Amino acid sequence: MTSAWVEPPDWVRAHAPAKINLSLRAGSPRSDGYHPLVTVFQAVSLFEEVTATADDDVRVTVSGEQADRVPTDESNLAVRAARLLARRAGITDGVHLHLSKAVPVAGGMAGGSADAAATLVAVDELWGTGASRDDLLDLARELGADVPFALVGHTAVGTGRGDVLTPAMVRGEFHWVLALSDHGLSTPAVFGALDRLRDGAHVEPNPEADVAVMQALRSGDPHQLGEALHNDLEPAALHLAPRLAAVQAAARDAGALGVVVSGSGPTVAALARSESHAKIVATTLTLAGVADRLLVATGPAPGARLLP
């Protein structure tokens, strides 16, 4: 029995989530400069949306928050994702990618990686390449350390560069207030500051998973998780952006259960008791004037997927 030929669509939409790091532990740098990581990712309900439309070449346009800060040349991670899939699948068609931004640029929440993950899902459907999820994960690892998690979503432990993922057991839902800054932080600069701050200190070359965070996730207890939040990069981010200390202090004063810089920053994630408490924390931080923008989100959220 043969299946009927289906004409490929003219356009496809997909989205992928932002991430926060509930725990991030960084080992001493290897000879290639990379720091071995063990991190616990959680995807949150803040999505990058990609619309892929058939075109003669691969090109990108951008709208939404901080769109003017997103490159539209070959350095754009979504463009690289489309070209990589095209090469692997032997596709000569082009695609117009329109990125609708909701995740802060250079905010430590992997917005560019979410663009790439959503693009892989969208162009696979648009071009009918029939790639498996494992095929897309292999491509994601080539594109960047955070791209695989944006593809998978939910909550996971990342090792290596953060790109080798193991799903984490999670009970319930967690409510986050995200304090955003219009001034991003460079990830290489933050790791460089980390090494300078650690100069002379003993650092385990291969860190281990954060047991306290994993236990809190399994229990579904936000109080326990708030106490366990941890980020080895936080001192470096605060060194480069001292203003973040005021954000953290204001969040704690507002009753946040825990506060952590997400990834390389400068986004600060504050854990609330409930959805209504998250709104109270966000309002308090807005009145304090310590952040450029405030968002409320929940986690875990699903990974990259097609939209109707």
C-alpha positions in Angstrom: 0.0 0.0 0.0 1.5 3.3 -1.0 0.7 6.6 0.7 -0.6 9.5 -1.3 1.9 12.3 -2.1 1.3 15.4 0.0 2.2 18.8 -1.4 4.5 20.6 1.1 3.0 23.7 2.8 3.9 27.3 1.6 4.6 28.4 5.2 5.0 26.9 8.6 5.1 28.3 12.2 6.9 26.9 15.1 8.0 28.1 18.5 10.6 27.2 21.1 10.9 28.2 24.8 13.3 30.3 26.8 15.3 28.6 29.5 16.5 29.4 33.0 19.2 27.6 34.8 18.0 26.3 38.2 21.6 25.1 38.9 24.8 25.7 37.0 28.1 24.4 38.1 31.2 25.0 36.0 34.4 23.1 36.2 37.9 24.4 35.5 38.5 25.2 31.8 39.8 22.5 29.5 42.6 22.9 27.1 40.1 24.0 24.4 38.8 26.8 26.7 35.4 25.2 27.4 34.3 24.7 31.0 32.7 21.4 31.7 29.2 22.1 33.0 26.5 20.4 34.9 23.3 22.4 34.8 19.6 21.9 35.4 17.6 23.6 32.7 13.9 24.5 33.0 12.0 25.7 30.0 9.5 28.5 30.8 6.4 29.8 29.0 8.2 32.5 27.1 8.5 31.6 23.4 10.4 32.6 20.3 8.2 32.1 17.3 9.5 31.4 13.8 7.5 31.6 10.6 9.2 29.8 7.7 8.0 30.7 4.2 9.2 29.2 0.9 11.7 31.6 -0.8 14.6 31.6 -3.3 17.3 31.9 -0.7 17.7 31.7 3.1 17.0 35.1 4.7 15.7 36.4 8.0 13.6 39.3 9.3 13.0 40.1 12.9 10.2 41.8 14.9 9.4 42.1 18.6 11.4 43.0 21.7 14.9 44.2 21.0 14.6 43.2 17.3 17.2 45.9 16.3 19.8 44.0 18.3 19.4 40.8 16.3 21.8 40.2 13.4 20.1 39.3 10.1 23.2 38.1 8.3 24.8 34.6 8.1 25.8 34.9 11.8 22.1 34.6 12.9 21.6 31.2 14.5 18.3 30.6 12.8 19.9 31.1 9.3 22.7 28.7 10.3 20.1 26.2 11.4 18.3 26.3 8.1 21.5 26.1 6.0 22.7 23.2 8.1 19.5 21.2 7.6 19.5 22.0 3.9 23.1 20.7 3.5 22.4 17.5 5.4 19.1 16.8 3.6 20.4 17.8 0.1 17.8 20.6 -0.1 18.4 23.5 -2.6 15.3 25.4 -1.7 15.5 28.7 0.2 13.4 30.0 3.1 12.3 33.3 4.5 12.5 33.1 8.3 10.6 35.7 10.3 11.5 35.7 14.0 9.1 37.1 16.5 11.1 37.9 19.5 9.9 37.5 23.1 13.0 36.3 24.8 15.6 38.9 25.8 18.7 39.3 23.6 21.9 38.3 25.4 19.9 37.8 28.5 21.1 34.3 29.6 17.8 32.7 28.5 19.0 31.2 25.2 16.7 33.2 22.9 19.0 32.7 19.9 19.1 29.0 20.6 15.3 28.9 20.8 15.2 30.6 17.3 17.5 27.8 16.0 15.5 25.0 17.5 12.2 26.4 16.2 13.8 26.9 12.8 14.9 23.2 12.6 11.3 22.1 13.4 9.8 24.5 10.9 12.0 24.0 7.9 12.0 20.2 8.4 8.2 20.5 7.9 8.3 23.1 5.2 10.8 21.1 3.1 9.4 17.7 4.0 12.9 16.3 4.9 11.4 13.8 7.4 14.2 14.2 9.9 13.7 12.3 13.1 13.9 14.0 16.5 17.3 12.4 17.0 18.5 13.7 13.7 17.4 17.2 14.7 19.2 16.8 18.1 22.4 16.0 16.3 22.1 19.2 14.2 21.2 21.1 17.3 24.4 20.1 19.0 26.4 21.3 16.1 24.7 24.7 16.3 25.3 25.5 20.0 25.3 24.2 23.5 21.8 25.4 24.4 20.0 24.5 21.1 19.4 20.8 22.1 17.5 21.9 25.2 15.4 24.4 23.3 14.4 21.5 21.1 13.6 19.2 24.0 12.2 21.6 26.6 10.6 20.7 30.0 13.3 20.2 32.6 16.6 18.4 32.1 20.2 18.0 33.4 22.8 19.1 30.9 26.4 17.9 31.0 29.5 18.4 28.8 28.9 21.9 27.4 25.3 21.6 28.6 24.3 19.8 25.3 24.1 16.2 26.6 20.7 16.0 28.2 19.0 13.7 30.7 15.3 14.4 31.5 14.6 15.4 35.1 11.7 14.1 37.2 9.5 17.1 38.1 6.3 17.3 40.0 4.0 20.3 39.6 4.5 23.7 38.2 6.8 26.6 39.2 6.1 30.3 38.9 8.8 32.7 37.9 9.3 36.4 37.8 12.0 37.4 35.2 13.7 40.7 35.7 15.1 41.8 32.4 17.9 44.2 31.5 18.2 46.1 28.2 22.0 45.8 28.6 23.1 42.2 27.8 26.1 40.3 29.0 28.5 38.5 26.8 28.8 34.8 27.8 32.5 34.6 27.0 33.1 37.8 29.1 31.2 36.2 32.0 33.3 33.0 31.8 36.4 35.1 31.6 35.4 37.0 34.7 34.7 33.7 36.4 38.2 32.5 35.7 39.7 35.7 37.0 37.7 35.6 40.2 38.7 31.9 40.8 42.4 32.6 40.1 44.4 30.4 42.5 41.3 28.7 44.0 40.9 24.9 43.7 38.1 24.0 41.3 36.9 20.5 40.6 37.5 19.8 36.9 34.3 17.9 36.5 31.4 19.1 38.6 28.6 16.9 39.8 24.8 17.3 39.5 23.1 19.4 42.1 21.3 16.9 44.4 19.4 19.5 46.3 17.8 20.9 43.2 16.9 17.5 41.9 15.2 16.5 45.2 13.3 19.8 45.2 12.0 19.2 41.6 10.9 15.6 42.5 9.1 16.9 45.6 7.4 19.7 43.7 8.2 22.0 46.7 8.9 25.6 45.6 10.2 26.5 49.0 12.8 23.7 48.8 13.7 24.7 45.2 14.1 28.3 46.1 16.6 27.5 48.8 18.6 25.2 46.3 18.9 27.6 43.3 22.6 28.0 42.4 24.7 29.5 39.7 28.6 29.4 39.7 28.5 32.2 37.1 26.5 34.5 39.4 29.5 36.2 41.1 31.1 36.9 37.7 27.8 38.4 36.3 27.5 40.6 39.4 31.1 41.7 39.0 30.4 42.8 35.5 26.9 44.2 36.2 26.8 45.3 39.9 23.3 46.7 39.3 21.9 43.1 39.4 22.5 43.0 43.2 19.7 45.6 43.6 17.4 43.4 41.6 18.1 40.4 43.7 17.7 42.3 46.9 14.3 43.8 45.8 13.1 40.4 44.8 14.0 38.9 48.2 12.3 41.9 49.9 9.2 41.1 47.8 9.0 37.6 49.3 10.6 35.6 46.5 11.4 32.0 47.6 14.7 32.1 45.8 16.6 34.4 43.4 19.2 33.4 40.8 21.0 35.0 37.8 20.0 32.9 34.8 23.0 31.4 33.0 25.5 34.1 32.1 22.9 36.8 32.9 21.8 39.5 33.1 18.3 38.1 33.5 17.4 37.5 37.2 14.9 34.8 37.9 12.8 35.0 41.1 10.8 32.0 42.2 7.3 32.8 43.6 4.9 30.7 45.7 2.1 30.8 43.2 0.8 32.6 40.1 -0.8 35.3 42.2 2.3 35.8 44.3 4.4 36.1 41.1 2.2 39.0 40.0 2.8 40.7 43.4 6.6 40.2 43.2 6.5 41.6 39.6 4.5 44.6 40.7 6.8 45.3 43.6 9.9 45.1 41.4 8.2 47.4 38.9 7.6 50.0 41.6 11.2 49.6 42.8 12.5 50.5 39.3 15.3 48.0 39.5 14.7 46.3 36.1 14.0 47.5 32.6 11.2 45.0 32.1 9.4 42.3 34.2 7.8 39.2 32.9 5.9 36.4 34.7 6.3 32.8 33.4 5.7 29.2 34.4 7.8 26.1 34.0 8.3 23.5 32.8 7.2 24.3 29.3 7.4 22.1 26.2 10.2 22.2 23.7 10.2 23.3 20.1 7.0 22.3 18.2 4.9 23.2 15.2 2.0 25.7 15.7 -1.4 25.4 14.0 
